[in-house]
Short mmCIF file of C-alpha atoms in Angstrom, two decimals:
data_model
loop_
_atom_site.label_atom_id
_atom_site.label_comp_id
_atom_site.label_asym_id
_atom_site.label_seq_id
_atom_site.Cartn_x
_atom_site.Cartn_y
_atom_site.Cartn_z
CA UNK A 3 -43.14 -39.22 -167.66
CA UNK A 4 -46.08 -42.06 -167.83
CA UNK A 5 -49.39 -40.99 -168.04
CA UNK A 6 -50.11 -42.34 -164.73
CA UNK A 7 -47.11 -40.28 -163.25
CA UNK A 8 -48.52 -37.13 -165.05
CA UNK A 9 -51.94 -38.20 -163.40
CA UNK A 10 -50.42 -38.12 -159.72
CA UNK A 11 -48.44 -34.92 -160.15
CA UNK A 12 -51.86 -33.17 -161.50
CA UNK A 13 -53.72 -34.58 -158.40
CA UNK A 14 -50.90 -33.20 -156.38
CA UNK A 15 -50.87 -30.01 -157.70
CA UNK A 16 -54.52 -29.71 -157.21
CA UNK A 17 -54.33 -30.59 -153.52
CA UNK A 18 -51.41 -27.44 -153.26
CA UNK A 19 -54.07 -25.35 -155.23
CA UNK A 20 -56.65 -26.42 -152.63
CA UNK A 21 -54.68 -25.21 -149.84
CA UNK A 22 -54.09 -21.67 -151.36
CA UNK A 23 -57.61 -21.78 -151.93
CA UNK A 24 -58.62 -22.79 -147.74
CA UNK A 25 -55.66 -20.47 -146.66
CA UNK A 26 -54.63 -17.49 -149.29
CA UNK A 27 -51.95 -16.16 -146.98
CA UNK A 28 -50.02 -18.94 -147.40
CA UNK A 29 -46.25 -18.45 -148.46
CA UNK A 30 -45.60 -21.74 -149.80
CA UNK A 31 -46.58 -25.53 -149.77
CA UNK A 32 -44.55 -28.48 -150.70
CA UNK A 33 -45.11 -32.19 -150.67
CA UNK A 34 -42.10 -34.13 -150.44
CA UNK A 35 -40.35 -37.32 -149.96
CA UNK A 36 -39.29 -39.15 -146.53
CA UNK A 37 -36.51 -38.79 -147.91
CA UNK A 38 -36.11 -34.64 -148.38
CA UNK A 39 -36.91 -34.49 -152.46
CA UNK A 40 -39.54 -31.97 -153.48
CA UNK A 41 -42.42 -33.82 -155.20
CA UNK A 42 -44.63 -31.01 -155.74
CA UNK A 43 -44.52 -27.60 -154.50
CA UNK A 44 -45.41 -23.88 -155.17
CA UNK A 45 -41.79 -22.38 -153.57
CA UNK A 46 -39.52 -20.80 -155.72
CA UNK A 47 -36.85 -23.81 -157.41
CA UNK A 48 -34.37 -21.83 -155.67
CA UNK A 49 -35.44 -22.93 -152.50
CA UNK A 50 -37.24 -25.76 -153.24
CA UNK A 51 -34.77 -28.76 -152.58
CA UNK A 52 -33.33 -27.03 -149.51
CA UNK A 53 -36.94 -27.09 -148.04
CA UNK A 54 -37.67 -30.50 -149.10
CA UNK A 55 -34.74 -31.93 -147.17
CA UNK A 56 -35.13 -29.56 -144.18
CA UNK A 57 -38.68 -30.64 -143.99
CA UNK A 58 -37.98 -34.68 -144.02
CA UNK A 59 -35.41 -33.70 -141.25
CA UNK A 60 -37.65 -32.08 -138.91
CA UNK A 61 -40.16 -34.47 -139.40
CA UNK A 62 -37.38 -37.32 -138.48
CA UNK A 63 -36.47 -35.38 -135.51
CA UNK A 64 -39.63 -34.80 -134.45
CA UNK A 65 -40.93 -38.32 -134.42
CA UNK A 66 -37.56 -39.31 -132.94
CA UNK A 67 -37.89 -37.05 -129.95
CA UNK A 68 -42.01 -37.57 -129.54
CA UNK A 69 -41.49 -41.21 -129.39
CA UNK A 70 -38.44 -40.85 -126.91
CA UNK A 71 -40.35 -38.36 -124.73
CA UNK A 72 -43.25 -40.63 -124.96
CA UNK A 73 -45.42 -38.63 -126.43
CA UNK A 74 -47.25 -40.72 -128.89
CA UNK A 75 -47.44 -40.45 -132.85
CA UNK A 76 -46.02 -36.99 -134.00
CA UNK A 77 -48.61 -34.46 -135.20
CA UNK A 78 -47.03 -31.72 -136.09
CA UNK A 79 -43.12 -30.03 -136.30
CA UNK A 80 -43.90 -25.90 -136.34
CA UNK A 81 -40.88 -23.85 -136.57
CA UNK A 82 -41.53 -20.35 -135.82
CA UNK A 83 -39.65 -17.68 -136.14
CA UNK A 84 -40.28 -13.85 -135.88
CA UNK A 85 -41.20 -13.51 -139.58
CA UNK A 86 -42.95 -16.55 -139.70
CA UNK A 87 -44.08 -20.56 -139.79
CA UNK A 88 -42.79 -23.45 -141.17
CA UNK A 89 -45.03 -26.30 -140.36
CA UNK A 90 -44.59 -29.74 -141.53
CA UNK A 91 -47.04 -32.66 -141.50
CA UNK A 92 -46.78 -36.85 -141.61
CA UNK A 93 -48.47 -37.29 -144.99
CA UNK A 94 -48.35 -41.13 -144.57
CA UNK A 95 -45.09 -43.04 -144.77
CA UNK A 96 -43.90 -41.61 -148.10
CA UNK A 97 -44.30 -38.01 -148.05
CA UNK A 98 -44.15 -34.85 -145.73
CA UNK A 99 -46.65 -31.99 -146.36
CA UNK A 100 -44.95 -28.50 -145.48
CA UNK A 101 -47.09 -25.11 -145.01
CA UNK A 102 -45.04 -21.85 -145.00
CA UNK A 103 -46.95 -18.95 -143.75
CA UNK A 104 -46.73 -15.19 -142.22
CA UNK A 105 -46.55 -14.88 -138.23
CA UNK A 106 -50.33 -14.11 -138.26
CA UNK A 107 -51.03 -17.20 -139.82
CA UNK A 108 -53.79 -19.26 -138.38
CA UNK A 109 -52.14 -22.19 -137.13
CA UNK A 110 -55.74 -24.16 -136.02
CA UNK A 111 -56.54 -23.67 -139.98
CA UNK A 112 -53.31 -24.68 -140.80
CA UNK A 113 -53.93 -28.21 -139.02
CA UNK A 114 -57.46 -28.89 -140.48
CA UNK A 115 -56.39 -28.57 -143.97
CA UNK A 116 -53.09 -30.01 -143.22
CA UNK A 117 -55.22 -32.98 -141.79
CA UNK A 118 -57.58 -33.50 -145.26
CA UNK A 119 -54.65 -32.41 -147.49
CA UNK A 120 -52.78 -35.46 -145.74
CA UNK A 121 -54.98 -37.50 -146.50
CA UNK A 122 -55.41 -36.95 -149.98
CA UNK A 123 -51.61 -37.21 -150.31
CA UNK A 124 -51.53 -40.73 -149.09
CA UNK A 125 -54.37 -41.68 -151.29
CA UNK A 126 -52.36 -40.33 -154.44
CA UNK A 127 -49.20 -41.48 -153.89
CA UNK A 128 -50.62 -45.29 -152.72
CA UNK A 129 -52.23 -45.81 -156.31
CA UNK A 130 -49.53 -47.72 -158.10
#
């Protein structure tokens, strides 16, 4: 791995870092590829692939169905179930951002970091 590569994947890691840090009851938070390959993460490497592409789907489907419904530029995919939230987040048009939290989970603080933590992501991966 270049030293530039090794530069990213720190900065990367210290944006999932940043989100424990806004949001401690977080389960898990992943940045991945369009294309459903875990970049960066915090989930156990058991799961961590099978997120990854479940994420990139969603987020296909969801632009898919918010641009066929016309309802503009997708925001947000949540998937809730009764133990739980998956959320997953545009992070430009490389790389998903995925939050995994418990049921009480504050979803509004979920979307303001998910928002700067986006952000960041784009500004990492866009260098070089």
């Amino acid at each position: 791995m270049g030293q530039h590569q090794a530069s990213k994947s720190a900065e990367l890691a210290r944006t999932i870092s940043s989100m424990h840090r806004a949001i401690p009851e977080l389960h898990g938070v992943m940045i991945a590829s369009v294309d459903g390959l875990a970049v960066a993460h915090d989930f156990p490497e058991a799961d961590a692939e099978r997120i990854a592409a479940m994420a990139a789907t969603a987020l296909g489907l969801g632009t898919k169905i918010s641009e066929r419904t016309n309802l503009g530029t997708l925001a947000e995919a949540v998937i809730r179930g009764d133990q739980g939230y998956l959320v997953v987040y545009s992070a430009g048009r490389e790389a998903v951002l995925v939050l995994a939290g418990p049921i009480d989970s504050n979803l509004g603080l979920m979307r303001i970091e998910a928002r700067v933590a986006a952000v960041e992501i784009k500004q990492i991966l866009g260098r070089g």
